[in-house]
PDB file of C-alpha atoms and ligand atoms in Angstrom:
ATOM      1  CA  MET A   1       0.000   0.000   0.000  1.00 78.00           C
ATOM      2  CA  ALA A   2       1.351   3.471  -0.911  1.00 87.00           C
ATOM      3  CA  LEU A   3       2.098   5.781   2.013  1.00 93.00           C
ATOM      4  CA  ASN A   4       0.936   9.188   0.782  1.00 97.00           C
ATOM      5  CA  LEU A   5       1.329  11.753   3.557  1.00 98.00           C
ATOM      6  CA  VAL A   6       0.602  15.478   3.390  1.00 98.00           C
ATOM      7  CA  MET A   7       1.962  17.621   6.245  1.00 98.00           C
ATOM      8  CA  LEU A   8      -0.120  20.698   6.986  1.00 98.00           C
ATOM      9  CA  GLY A   9       0.422  23.550   9.412  1.00 98.00           C
ATOM     10  CA  PRO A  10       1.725  27.103   9.769  1.00 98.00           C
ATOM     11  CA  PRO A  11       5.322  28.309   9.295  1.00 98.00           C
ATOM     12  CA  GLY A  12       7.492  26.908  12.088  1.00 96.00           C
ATOM     13  CA  ALA A  13       5.024  24.195  13.137  1.00 98.00           C
ATOM     14  CA  GLY A  14       7.657  21.519  12.536  1.00 96.00           C
ATOM     15  CA  LYS A  15       6.388  20.187   9.190  1.00 97.00           C
ATOM     16  CA  GLY A  16       9.849  20.034   7.641  1.00 95.00           C
ATOM     17  CA  THR A  17      11.453  18.512  10.745  1.00 93.00           C
ATOM     18  CA  GLN A  18       8.846  15.775  10.980  1.00 96.00           C
ATOM     19  CA  ALA A  19       8.530  15.226   7.226  1.00 96.00           C
ATOM     20  CA  GLU A  20      12.227  14.553   7.001  1.00 93.00           C
ATOM     21  CA  ARG A  21      12.225  12.096   9.896  1.00 93.00           C
ATOM     22  CA  PHE A  22       9.097  10.303   8.718  1.00 95.00           C
ATOM     23  CA  ALA A  23      10.439  10.012   5.169  1.00 95.00           C
ATOM     24  CA  ARG A  24      13.755   8.646   6.392  1.00 92.00           C
ATOM     25  CA  ASP A  25      12.123   6.200   8.809  1.00 92.00           C
ATOM     26  CA  HIS A  26       9.684   4.922   6.192  1.00 92.00           C
ATOM     27  CA  GLY A  27      11.913   4.842   3.096  1.00 92.00           C
ATOM     28  CA  ILE A  28       9.888   7.306   1.044  1.00 95.00           C
ATOM     29  CA  PRO A  29      10.947  10.683  -0.415  1.00 97.00           C
ATOM     30  CA  LYS A  30      10.277  13.976   1.300  1.00 97.00           C
ATOM     31  CA  VAL A  31       8.943  16.454  -1.224  1.00 98.00           C
ATOM     32  CA  SER A  32       9.225  19.961   0.196  1.00 97.00           C
ATOM     33  CA  THR A  33       8.142  22.827  -2.037  1.00 98.00           C
ATOM     34  CA  GLY A  34      10.047  25.288   0.175  1.00 97.00           C
ATOM     35  CA  ASP A  35      13.259  23.224  -0.212  1.00 95.00           C
ATOM     36  CA  ILE A  36      12.798  22.945  -3.979  1.00 97.00           C
ATOM     37  CA  LEU A  37      12.314  26.713  -4.299  1.00 97.00           C
ATOM     38  CA  ARG A  38      15.220  27.552  -1.955  1.00 95.00           C
ATOM     39  CA  GLU A  39      17.490  25.227  -3.929  1.00 93.00           C
ATOM     40  CA  ALA A  40      16.464  27.045  -7.122  1.00 96.00           C
ATOM     41  CA  VAL A  41      17.264  30.407  -5.505  1.00 95.00           C
ATOM     42  CA  HIS A  42      20.588  29.063  -4.226  1.00 91.00           C
ATOM     43  CA  SER A  43      21.578  27.768  -7.671  1.00 93.00           C
ATOM     44  CA  GLY A  44      20.513  30.984  -9.416  1.00 96.00           C
ATOM     45  CA  SER A  45      18.326  29.089 -11.899  1.00 97.00           C
ATOM     46  CA  GLU A  46      15.609  30.818 -13.910  1.00 96.00           C
ATOM     47  CA  LEU A  47      13.031  29.550 -11.419  1.00 97.00           C
ATOM     48  CA  GLY A  48      15.131  30.826  -8.525  1.00 97.00           C
ATOM     49  CA  VAL A  49      15.459  34.290 -10.019  1.00 97.00           C
ATOM     50  CA  ALA A  50      11.692  34.383 -10.602  1.00 96.00           C
ATOM     51  CA  VAL A  51      10.743  33.477  -7.012  1.00 97.00           C
ATOM     52  CA  LYS A  52      13.567  34.997  -4.923  1.00 97.00           C
ATOM     53  CA  GLU A  53      11.947  38.342  -4.089  1.00 96.00           C
ATOM     54  CA  LEU A  54       8.489  36.864  -3.483  1.00 97.00           C
ATOM     55  CA  MET A  55       9.904  34.348  -1.015  1.00 97.00           C
ATOM     56  CA  ALA A  56      11.972  36.961   0.799  1.00 96.00           C
ATOM     57  CA  ARG A  57       8.766  38.968   1.335  1.00 96.00           C
ATOM     58  CA  GLY A  58       6.957  35.856   2.617  1.00 97.00           C
ATOM     59  CA  GLU A  59       4.464  35.835  -0.234  1.00 97.00           C
ATOM     60  CA  LEU A  60       3.273  32.710  -2.019  1.00 98.00           C
ATOM     61  CA  VAL A  61       4.575  31.897  -5.482  1.00 97.00           C
ATOM     62  CA  GLY A  62       2.001  31.389  -8.233  1.00 98.00           C
ATOM     63  CA  ASP A  63      -0.373  28.426  -8.006  1.00 98.00           C
ATOM     64  CA  ASP A  64       0.261  27.255 -11.575  1.00 98.00           C
ATOM     65  CA  LEU A  65       4.031  27.372 -11.161  1.00 98.00           C
ATOM     66  CA  ILE A  66       4.177  25.450  -7.886  1.00 98.00           C
ATOM     67  CA  THR A  67       1.518  22.949  -8.958  1.00 98.00           C
ATOM     68  CA  GLY A  68       3.526  22.122 -12.084  1.00 98.00           C
ATOM     69  CA  ILE A  69       6.606  21.504  -9.942  1.00 98.00           C
ATOM     70  CA  VAL A  70       4.724  19.182  -7.578  1.00 98.00           C
ATOM     71  CA  ARG A  71       2.999  17.336 -10.418  1.00 98.00           C
ATOM     72  CA  GLU A  72       6.359  16.585 -12.036  1.00 97.00           C
ATOM     73  CA  ARG A  73       8.041  15.593  -8.743  1.00 98.00           C
ATOM     74  CA  LEU A  74       5.270  13.200  -7.701  1.00 97.00           C
ATOM     75  CA  SER A  75       5.346  11.519 -11.112  1.00 96.00           C
ATOM     76  CA  ARG A  76       8.920  10.313 -10.577  1.00 97.00           C
ATOM     77  CA  PRO A  77       9.359   6.577  -9.874  1.00 96.00           C
ATOM     78  CA  ASP A  78      10.616   7.065  -6.296  1.00 95.00           C
ATOM     79  CA  ALA A  79       7.297   8.644  -5.290  1.00 96.00           C
ATOM     80  CA  VAL A  80       5.070   5.888  -6.624  1.00 92.00           C
ATOM     81  CA  ALA A  81       5.202   3.870  -3.370  1.00 89.00           C
ATOM     82  CA  GLY A  82       4.542   6.977  -1.320  1.00 95.00           C
ATOM     83  CA  PHE A  83       5.923  10.352  -0.285  1.00 97.00           C
ATOM     84  CA  VAL A  84       5.756  12.994   2.408  1.00 98.00           C
ATOM     85  CA  LEU A  85       4.601  16.287   0.981  1.00 98.00           C
ATOM     86  CA  ASP A  86       5.672  19.357   2.959  1.00 98.00           C
ATOM     87  CA  GLY A  87       4.505  22.887   2.052  1.00 98.00           C
ATOM     88  CA  PHE A  88       1.882  21.915  -0.516  1.00 98.00           C
ATOM     89  CA  PRO A  89      -1.051  22.470  -0.825  1.00 98.00           C
ATOM     90  CA  ARG A  90      -1.428  25.982   0.568  1.00 98.00           C
ATOM     91  CA  THR A  91      -4.446  27.314  -1.322  1.00 97.00           C
ATOM     92  CA  ALA A  92      -7.816  25.959  -2.440  1.00 96.00           C
ATOM     93  CA  PHE A  93      -6.485  25.887  -6.013  1.00 97.00           C
ATOM     94  CA  GLN A  94      -3.512  23.731  -4.973  1.00 98.00           C
ATOM     95  CA  ALA A  95      -5.714  21.382  -2.905  1.00 96.00           C
ATOM     96  CA  THR A  96      -7.994  20.786  -5.883  1.00 96.00           C
ATOM     97  CA  ALA A  97      -4.992  20.211  -8.142  1.00 97.00           C
ATOM     98  CA  LEU A  98      -3.492  17.733  -5.654  1.00 97.00           C
ATOM     99  CA  ASP A  99      -6.721  15.711  -5.603  1.00 95.00           C
ATOM    100  CA  GLU A 100      -6.489  15.491  -9.370  1.00 96.00           C
ATOM    101  CA  ILE A 101      -2.764  14.584  -9.351  1.00 96.00           C
ATOM    102  CA  LEU A 102      -3.330  11.840  -6.762  1.00 95.00           C
ATOM    103  CA  ALA A 103      -6.541  10.360  -8.145  1.00 93.00           C
ATOM    104  CA  GLU A 104      -6.130   6.554  -8.332  1.00 88.00           C
ATOM    105  CA  ARG A 105      -3.003   6.644  -6.110  1.00 90.00           C
ATOM    106  CA  GLY A 106      -4.442   5.225  -2.916  1.00 86.00           C
ATOM    107  CA  PRO A 107      -5.405   6.984   0.302  1.00 90.00           C
ATOM    108  CA  VAL A 108      -3.939  10.423   1.025  1.00 95.00           C
ATOM    109  CA  ILE A 109      -3.324  11.051   4.718  1.00 97.00           C
ATOM    110  CA  CYS A 110      -3.391  14.693   5.795  1.00 98.00           C
ATOM    111  CA  VAL A 111      -1.911  15.608   9.169  1.00 98.00           C
ATOM    112  CA  GLU A 112      -2.132  19.130  10.570  1.00 98.00           C
ATOM    113  CA  ILE A 113       0.425  20.175  13.203  1.00 98.00           C
ATOM    114  CA  GLN A 114      -1.042  22.867  15.456  1.00 98.00           C
ATOM    115  CA  VAL A 115       1.142  25.390  17.348  1.00 98.00           C
ATOM    116  CA  PRO A 116       0.165  28.830  18.745  1.00 97.00           C
ATOM    117  CA  ASP A 117       1.392  31.860  16.747  1.00 96.00           C
ATOM    118  CA  GLU A 118       3.777  33.277  19.371  1.00 95.00           C
ATOM    119  CA  GLU A 119       5.647  29.969  19.655  1.00 96.00           C
ATOM    120  CA  LEU A 120       5.859  29.833  15.851  1.00 96.00           C
ATOM    121  CA  VAL A 121       7.464  33.277  15.745  1.00 96.00           C
ATOM    122  CA  ARG A 122       9.913  32.261  18.466  1.00 94.00           C
ATOM    123  CA  ARG A 123      10.918  29.072  16.656  1.00 93.00           C
ATOM    124  CA  VAL A 124      11.325  30.654  13.248  1.00 94.00           C
ATOM    125  CA  ARG A 125      13.372  33.559  14.577  1.00 92.00           C
ATOM    126  CA  SER A 126      15.791  31.183  16.285  1.00 88.00           C
ATOM    127  CA  ARG A 127      16.098  28.826  13.307  1.00 90.00           C
ATOM    128  CA  ARG A 128      19.485  28.616  11.602  1.00 89.00           C
ATOM    129  CA  VAL A 129      20.233  26.683   8.426  1.00 91.00           C
ATOM    130  CA  CYS A 130      23.428  25.698   6.638  1.00 90.00           C
ATOM    131  CA  GLU A 131      24.039  28.227   3.903  1.00 88.00           C
ATOM    132  CA  ASP A 132      25.533  25.549   1.683  1.00 86.00           C
ATOM    133  CA  CYS A 133      23.199  22.552   1.902  1.00 87.00           C
ATOM    134  CA  GLY A 134      20.112  24.052   3.575  1.00 86.00           C
ATOM    135  CA  ALA A 135      20.078  21.609   6.501  1.00 86.00           C
ATOM    136  CA  ASN A 136      18.368  22.857   9.633  1.00 86.00           C
ATOM    137  CA  ALA A 137      20.764  23.420  12.537  1.00 83.00           C
ATOM    138  CA  ASP A 138      18.040  22.217  14.883  1.00 72.00           C
ATOM    139  CA  ALA A 139      18.408  25.295  17.060  1.00 55.00           C
ATOM    140  CA  PHE A 140      15.989  23.799  19.561  1.00 53.00           C
ATOM    141  CA  GLU A 141      18.481  21.029  20.268  1.00 56.00           C
ATOM    142  CA  HIS A 142      21.714  22.987  20.099  1.00 54.00           C
ATOM    143  CA  LYS A 143      20.528  26.395  21.367  1.00 57.00           C
ATOM    144  CA  LEU A 144      21.858  29.540  19.738  1.00 56.00           C
ATOM    145  CA  GLY A 145      25.505  30.191  20.498  1.00 62.00           C
ATOM    146  CA  ALA A 146      26.123  26.497  21.010  1.00 68.00           C
ATOM    147  CA  LEU A 147      25.763  25.274  17.442  1.00 72.00           C
ATOM    148  CA  PRO A 148      28.225  22.647  16.263  1.00 74.00           C
ATOM    149  CA  ASP A 149      31.086  24.400  14.465  1.00 76.00           C
ATOM    150  CA  LEU A 150      30.433  22.738  11.152  1.00 79.00           C
ATOM    151  CA  CYS A 151      27.320  21.502   9.474  1.00 83.00           C
ATOM    152  CA  GLN A 152      27.711  17.720   9.562  1.00 80.00           C
ATOM    153  CA  ASN A 153      25.286  17.023   6.760  1.00 82.00           C
ATOM    154  CA  THR A 154      27.498  16.494   3.737  1.00 85.00           C
ATOM    155  CA  GLU A 155      31.202  15.959   3.186  1.00 89.00           C
ATOM    156  CA  ARG A 156      31.369  19.347   1.512  1.00 88.00           C
ATOM    157  CA  CYS A 157      29.766  21.052   4.541  1.00 87.00           C
ATOM    158  CA  ARG A 158      32.156  19.266   6.881  1.00 85.00           C
ATOM    159  CA  SER A 159      35.109  20.542   4.872  1.00 88.00           C
ATOM    160  CA  ILE A 160      34.186  24.125   3.959  1.00 85.00           C
ATOM    161  CA  GLY A 161      33.501  25.529   7.419  1.00 77.00           C
ATOM    162  CA  PRO A 162      30.642  26.889   9.500  1.00 71.00           C
ATOM    163  CA  LYS A 163      27.976  28.872   7.683  1.00 81.00           C
ATOM    164  CA  TRP A 164      24.896  28.990   9.862  1.00 87.00           C
ATOM    165  CA  VAL A 165      22.508  31.637   8.591  1.00 90.00           C
ATOM    166  CA  ALA A 166      18.937  32.732   9.175  1.00 92.00           C
ATOM    167  CA  ARG A 167      16.612  32.048   6.258  1.00 93.00           C
ATOM    168  CA  SER A 168      15.899  35.237   4.303  1.00 91.00           C
ATOM    169  CA  ASP A 169      12.195  34.914   5.214  1.00 95.00           C
ATOM    170  CA  ASP A 170      12.725  34.300   8.942  1.00 95.00           C
ATOM    171  CA  SER A 171      12.804  37.904  10.193  1.00 94.00           C
ATOM    172  CA  GLU A 172       9.968  38.765  12.585  1.00 93.00           C
ATOM    173  CA  ALA A 173       8.228  41.075  10.086  1.00 96.00           C
ATOM    174  CA  VAL A 174       8.299  38.461   7.307  1.00 97.00           C
ATOM    175  CA  VAL A 175       7.204  35.648   9.612  1.00 97.00           C
ATOM    176  CA  ARG A 176       4.191  37.700  10.660  1.00 96.00           C
ATOM    177  CA  GLU A 177       3.382  38.266   6.979  1.00 97.00           C
ATOM    178  CA  ARG A 178       3.677  34.515   6.332  1.00 98.00           C
ATOM    179  CA  LEU A 179       1.351  33.843   9.259  1.00 98.00           C
ATOM    180  CA  LYS A 180      -1.147  36.374   7.902  1.00 98.00           C
ATOM    181  CA  ILE A 181      -1.152  34.572   4.559  1.00 98.00           C
ATOM    182  CA  TYR A 182      -1.427  31.222   6.339  1.00 98.00           C
ATOM    183  CA  TRP A 183      -4.540  32.254   8.276  1.00 97.00           C
ATOM    184  CA  ARG A 184      -6.085  33.911   5.220  1.00 97.00           C
ATOM    185  CA  ASP A 185      -5.370  31.343   2.467  1.00 96.00           C
ATOM    186  CA  THR A 186      -4.172  28.071   3.965  1.00 97.00           C
ATOM    187  CA  LYS A 187      -6.160  27.551   7.158  1.00 96.00           C
ATOM    188  CA  PRO A 188      -9.547  27.679   5.348  1.00 95.00           C
ATOM    189  CA  MET A 189      -8.163  25.105   2.906  1.00 94.00           C
ATOM    190  CA  ILE A 190      -7.144  22.840   5.819  1.00 94.00           C
ATOM    191  CA  ASP A 191     -10.653  23.154   7.235  1.00 88.00           C
ATOM    192  CA  PHE A 192     -11.873  21.772   3.916  1.00 85.00           C
ATOM    193  CA  TYR A 193      -9.817  18.583   4.568  1.00 92.00           C
ATOM    194  CA  LYS A 194     -11.290  18.113   8.053  1.00 94.00           C
ATOM    195  CA  SER A 195     -14.309  16.176   6.846  1.00 93.00           C
ATOM    196  CA  ARG A 196     -12.118  13.500   5.262  1.00 95.00           C
ATOM    197  CA  PRO A 197     -11.692  10.218   7.166  1.00 96.00           C
ATOM    198  CA  THR A 198      -7.899  10.309   6.686  1.00 96.00           C
ATOM    199  CA  PHE A 199      -7.440  13.770   8.275  1.00 97.00           C
ATOM    200  CA  ARG A 200      -5.685  13.964  11.659  1.00 98.00           C
ATOM    201  CA  VAL A 201      -4.491  16.749  13.994  1.00 98.00           C
ATOM    202  CA  ILE A 202      -1.327  16.691  16.160  1.00 98.00           C
ATOM    203  CA  ASP A 203      -0.315  18.933  19.057  1.00 98.00           C
ATOM    204  CA  GLY A 204       2.950  20.488  17.839  1.00 98.00           C
ATOM    205  CA  LEU A 205       3.829  21.956  21.245  1.00 97.00           C
ATOM    206  CA  GLN A 206       5.169  18.600  22.353  1.00 96.00           C
ATOM    207  CA  THR A 207       8.854  17.731  22.032  1.00 94.00           C
ATOM    208  CA  PRO A 208      10.026  16.754  18.551  1.00 92.00           C
ATOM    209  CA  GLU A 209      10.234  13.116  19.648  1.00 93.00           C
ATOM    210  CA  GLN A 210       6.676  13.161  20.986  1.00 96.00           C
ATOM    211  CA  VAL A 211       5.444  14.802  17.782  1.00 97.00           C
ATOM    212  CA  ARG A 212       7.243  12.111  15.817  1.00 95.00           C
ATOM    213  CA  GLU A 213       5.460   9.366  17.745  1.00 95.00           C
ATOM    214  CA  ALA A 214       2.133  11.162  17.451  1.00 97.00           C
ATOM    215  CA  LEU A 215       2.654  11.396  13.692  1.00 97.00           C
ATOM    216  CA  VAL A 216       3.247   7.648  13.355  1.00 96.00           C
ATOM    217  CA  SER A 217       0.121   6.937  15.430  1.00 96.00           C
ATOM    218  CA  ALA A 218      -1.906   9.413  13.371  1.00 97.00           C
ATOM    219  CA  VAL A 219      -0.817   7.849  10.087  1.00 97.00           C
ATOM    220  CA  ALA A 220      -1.482   4.314  11.339  1.00 96.00           C
ATOM    221  CA  SER A 221      -4.916   5.264  12.616  1.00 96.00           C
ATOM    222  CA  ALA A 222      -5.769   6.958   9.311  1.00 96.00           C
ATOM    223  CA  LEU A 223      -4.821   3.704   7.580  1.00 94.00           C
ATOM    224  CA  GLY A 224      -6.979   1.767  10.054  1.00 93.00           C
ATOM    225  CA  MET A 225      -4.123  -0.197  11.643  1.00 93.00           C
ATOM    226  CA  PRO A 226      -2.190  -0.151  14.924  1.00 91.00           C
ATOM    227  CA  ALA A 227       1.169   1.689  14.879  1.00 88.00           C
ATOM    228  CA  SER A 228       2.962  -1.653  15.434  1.00 89.00           C
ATOM    229  CA  GLN A 229       1.514  -3.015  12.181  1.00 89.00           C
ATOM    230  CA  LEU A 230       2.654   0.078  10.264  1.00 88.00           C
ATOM    231  CA  ARG A 231       6.126  -0.322  11.776  1.00 85.00           C
ATOM    232  CA  SER A 232       6.425  -3.981  10.775  1.00 86.00           C
ATOM    233  CA  MET A 233       5.157  -3.215   7.248  1.00 83.00           C
ATOM    234  CA  VAL A 234       7.838  -0.559   6.945  1.00 84.00           C
ATOM    235  CA  MET A 235      10.588  -2.762   8.400  1.00 83.00           C
ATOM    236  CA  LYS A 236       9.804  -5.359   5.756  1.00 81.00           C
ATOM    237  CA  LYS A 237       9.885  -2.764   2.993  1.00 77.00           C
ATOM    238  CA  LEU A 238      13.047  -1.074   4.262  1.00 77.00           C
ATOM    239  CA  SER A 239      15.188  -4.177   4.056  1.00 75.00           C
ATOM    240  CA  GLY A 240      17.167  -3.362   0.934  1.00 61.00           C
ATOM    241  CA  VAL A 241      15.943   0.204   0.386  1.00 55.00           C
ATOM    242  CA  HIS A 242      18.470   3.040   0.069  1.00 52.00           C
ATOM    243  CA  VAL A 243      17.535   5.861   2.463  1.00 48.00           C
ATOM    244  CA  PRO A 244      18.889   9.321   1.480  1.00 50.00           C
ATOM    245  CA  PRO A 245      21.044  11.174   4.019  1.00 45.00           C
ATOM    246  CA  ARG A 246      19.375  13.534   6.421  1.00 46.00           C
ATOM    247  CA  GLY A 247      18.528  17.109   5.450  1.00 49.00           C
ATOM    248  CA  VAL A 248      19.983  17.185   1.958  1.00 45.00           C
ATOM    249  CA  ARG A 249      18.162  19.632  -0.247  1.00 51.00           C
ATOM    250  CA  GLN A 250      15.975  17.744  -2.681  1.00 40.00           C
ATOM    251  CA  GLY A 251      14.992  19.124  -6.039  1.00 33.00           C
TER     252      GLY A 251
HETATM  253  P1  LIG B   1       8.254  26.650   3.362  1.00 52.55           P
HETATM  254  O1  LIG B   1       9.672  26.313   3.351  1.00 52.55           O
HETATM  255  O2  LIG B   1       7.242  25.598   3.089  1.00 52.55           O
HETATM  256  O3  LIG B   1       7.973  27.384   4.752  1.00 52.55           O
HETATM  257  P2  LIG B   1       6.775  27.267   5.804  1.00 52.55           P
HETATM  258  O4  LIG B   1       5.575  26.499   5.418  1.00 52.55           O
HETATM  259  O5  LIG B   1       6.524  28.683   6.123  1.00 52.55           O
HETATM  260  O6  LIG B   1       7.369  26.374   6.888  1.00 52.55           O
HETATM  261  P3  LIG B   1       8.738  26.496   7.626  1.00 52.55           P
HETATM  262  O7  LIG B   1       9.795  25.816   6.800  1.00 52.55           O
HETATM  263  O8  LIG B   1       9.014  27.889   8.081  1.00 52.55           O
HETATM  264  O9  LIG B   1       8.396  25.693   8.953  1.00 52.55           O
HETATM  265  P4  LIG B   1       8.155  24.155   9.231  1.00 52.55           P
HETATM  266  O10 LIG B   1       6.750  23.920   9.618  1.00 52.55           O
HETATM  267  O11 LIG B   1       8.725  23.285   8.145  1.00 52.55           O
HETATM  268  O12 LIG B   1       9.005  24.039  10.552  1.00 52.55           O
HETATM  269  P5  LIG B   1      10.463  23.413  10.816  1.00 52.55           P
HETATM  270  O13 LIG B   1      10.371  21.941  10.850  1.00 52.55           O
HETATM  271  O14 LIG B   1      11.472  24.017   9.915  1.00 52.55           O
HETATM  272  O15 LIG B   1       7.945  27.837   2.322  1.00 52.55           O
HETATM  273  C1  LIG B   1       8.786  28.961   2.223  1.00 52.55           C
HETATM  274  C2  LIG B   1       8.263  29.873   1.114  1.00 52.55           C
HETATM  275  O16 LIG B   1       8.275  29.179  -0.154  1.00 52.55           O
HETATM  276  C3  LIG B   1       6.814  30.356   1.260  1.00 52.55           C
HETATM  277  O17 LIG B   1       6.710  31.485   2.109  1.00 52.55           O
HETATM  278  C4  LIG B   1       6.468  30.667  -0.195  1.00 52.55           C
HETATM  279  O18 LIG B   1       7.047  31.891  -0.604  1.00 52.55           O
HETATM  280  C5  LIG B   1       7.144  29.538  -0.943  1.00 52.55           C
HETATM  281  N1  LIG B   1       6.277  28.345  -1.088  1.00 52.55           N
HETATM  282  C6  LIG B   1       6.526  27.106  -0.598  1.00 52.55           C
HETATM  283  N2  LIG B   1       5.514  26.265  -0.899  1.00 52.55           N
HETATM  284  C7  LIG B   1       4.606  26.995  -1.590  1.00 52.55           C
HETATM  285  C8  LIG B   1       3.332  26.693  -2.157  1.00 52.55           C
HETATM  286  N3  LIG B   1       2.794  25.460  -2.045  1.00 52.55           N
HETATM  287  N4  LIG B   1       2.664  27.686  -2.774  1.00 52.55           N
HETATM  288  C9  LIG B   1       3.195  28.921  -2.900  1.00 52.55           C
HETATM  289  N5  LIG B   1       4.391  29.286  -2.368  1.00 52.55           N
HETATM  290  C10 LIG B   1       5.092  28.313  -1.724  1.00 52.55           C
HETATM  291  O19 LIG B   1      10.670  23.928  12.313  1.00 52.55           O
HETATM  292  C11 LIG B   1      10.838  25.300  12.580  1.00 52.55           C
HETATM  293  C12 LIG B   1      11.867  25.469  13.715  1.00 52.55           C
HETATM  294  O20 LIG B   1      11.313  24.933  14.915  1.00 52.55           O
HETATM  295  C13 LIG B   1      13.165  24.727  13.450  1.00 52.55           C
HETATM  296  O21 LIG B   1      14.261  25.463  13.927  1.00 52.55           O
HETATM  297  C14 LIG B   1      12.985  23.419  14.213  1.00 52.55           C
HETATM  298  O22 LIG B   1      14.230  22.926  14.603  1.00 52.55           O
HETATM  299  C15 LIG B   1      12.116  23.863  15.383  1.00 52.55           C
HETATM  300  N6  LIG B   1      11.194  22.812  15.852  1.00 52.55           N
HETATM  301  C16 LIG B   1      10.578  21.865  15.099  1.00 52.55           C
HETATM  302  N7  LIG B   1       9.793  21.095  15.856  1.00 52.55           N
HETATM  303  C17 LIG B   1       9.886  21.573  17.120  1.00 52.55           C
HETATM  304  C18 LIG B   1       9.295  21.204  18.365  1.00 52.55           C
HETATM  305  N8  LIG B   1       8.431  20.179  18.462  1.00 52.55           N
HETATM  306  N9  LIG B   1       9.615  21.919  19.468  1.00 52.55           N
HETATM  307  C19 LIG B   1      10.485  22.968  19.390  1.00 52.55           C
HETATM  308  N10 LIG B   1      11.089  23.362  18.241  1.00 52.55           N
HETATM  309  C20 LIG B   1      10.788  22.674  17.115  1.00 52.55           C
END
């Protein structure tokens, strides 16, 4: 059975953190629209040039553009047996398009992580990422001022030196703009998913480990099985599967 998981929630809720862990633990790709766009900006591609300013202001990029990117990414062979989608959909247009893209592809589990706004602002303002590979420094684990000297994510990061930076859209003013857009455009779209039997909500104020466990339970319950059954299904599948290294930008 395909494991199609959509992570929903506001900026800073922990979608990326949990999507990455879930994808790694379950041997499926993490598809993050934010990561794809940031990689494009980083590489200076045509797409990156087109979206750079919009992203820095915290605005959404065009529905058609981002939907085309997701459609292409989910059509690749590695996503056929499942995926974790992070950052998409964000508007009613995108939600409708996703239904169309995923028609005939098995159940789609939607999990919303809920966190109060002030905690979101705190988290996002303290977030640091590796300027080279985009990996999150996990500021909540290392605390600012006590970050490991070098990003440990790739050989290149380990050799070129420390480059922990704030994301260009993580200033307080831009985060508040992103939250405004979230409450205006995305939250009503999430409410639309609530009536579906595979929709679940998680309390994102728990520790990352607790959220991780809650996510596994939520997915298992949406699939109508105990978490232990999901785990053993995954263990069977993972024997022999190559799992990509943690936090590497995916495009
Ligand atoms: P995107 O990258 O998707 O940003 P976002 O949705 O605003 O989410 P964030 O990445 O800020 O937060 P997150 O929920 O992933 O939290 P994280 O795990 O990092 O999008 C960026 C931009 O791209 C958009 O503004 C837009 O311009 C464009 N874009 C992307 N998708 C688009 C689309 N579909 N349509 C149009 N435009 C699109 O965690 C945050 C911090 O908290 C981290 O430091 C983490 O370590 C920490 N943390 C995580 N969990 C916990 C916990 N349980 N307790 C304490 N700290 C925690």
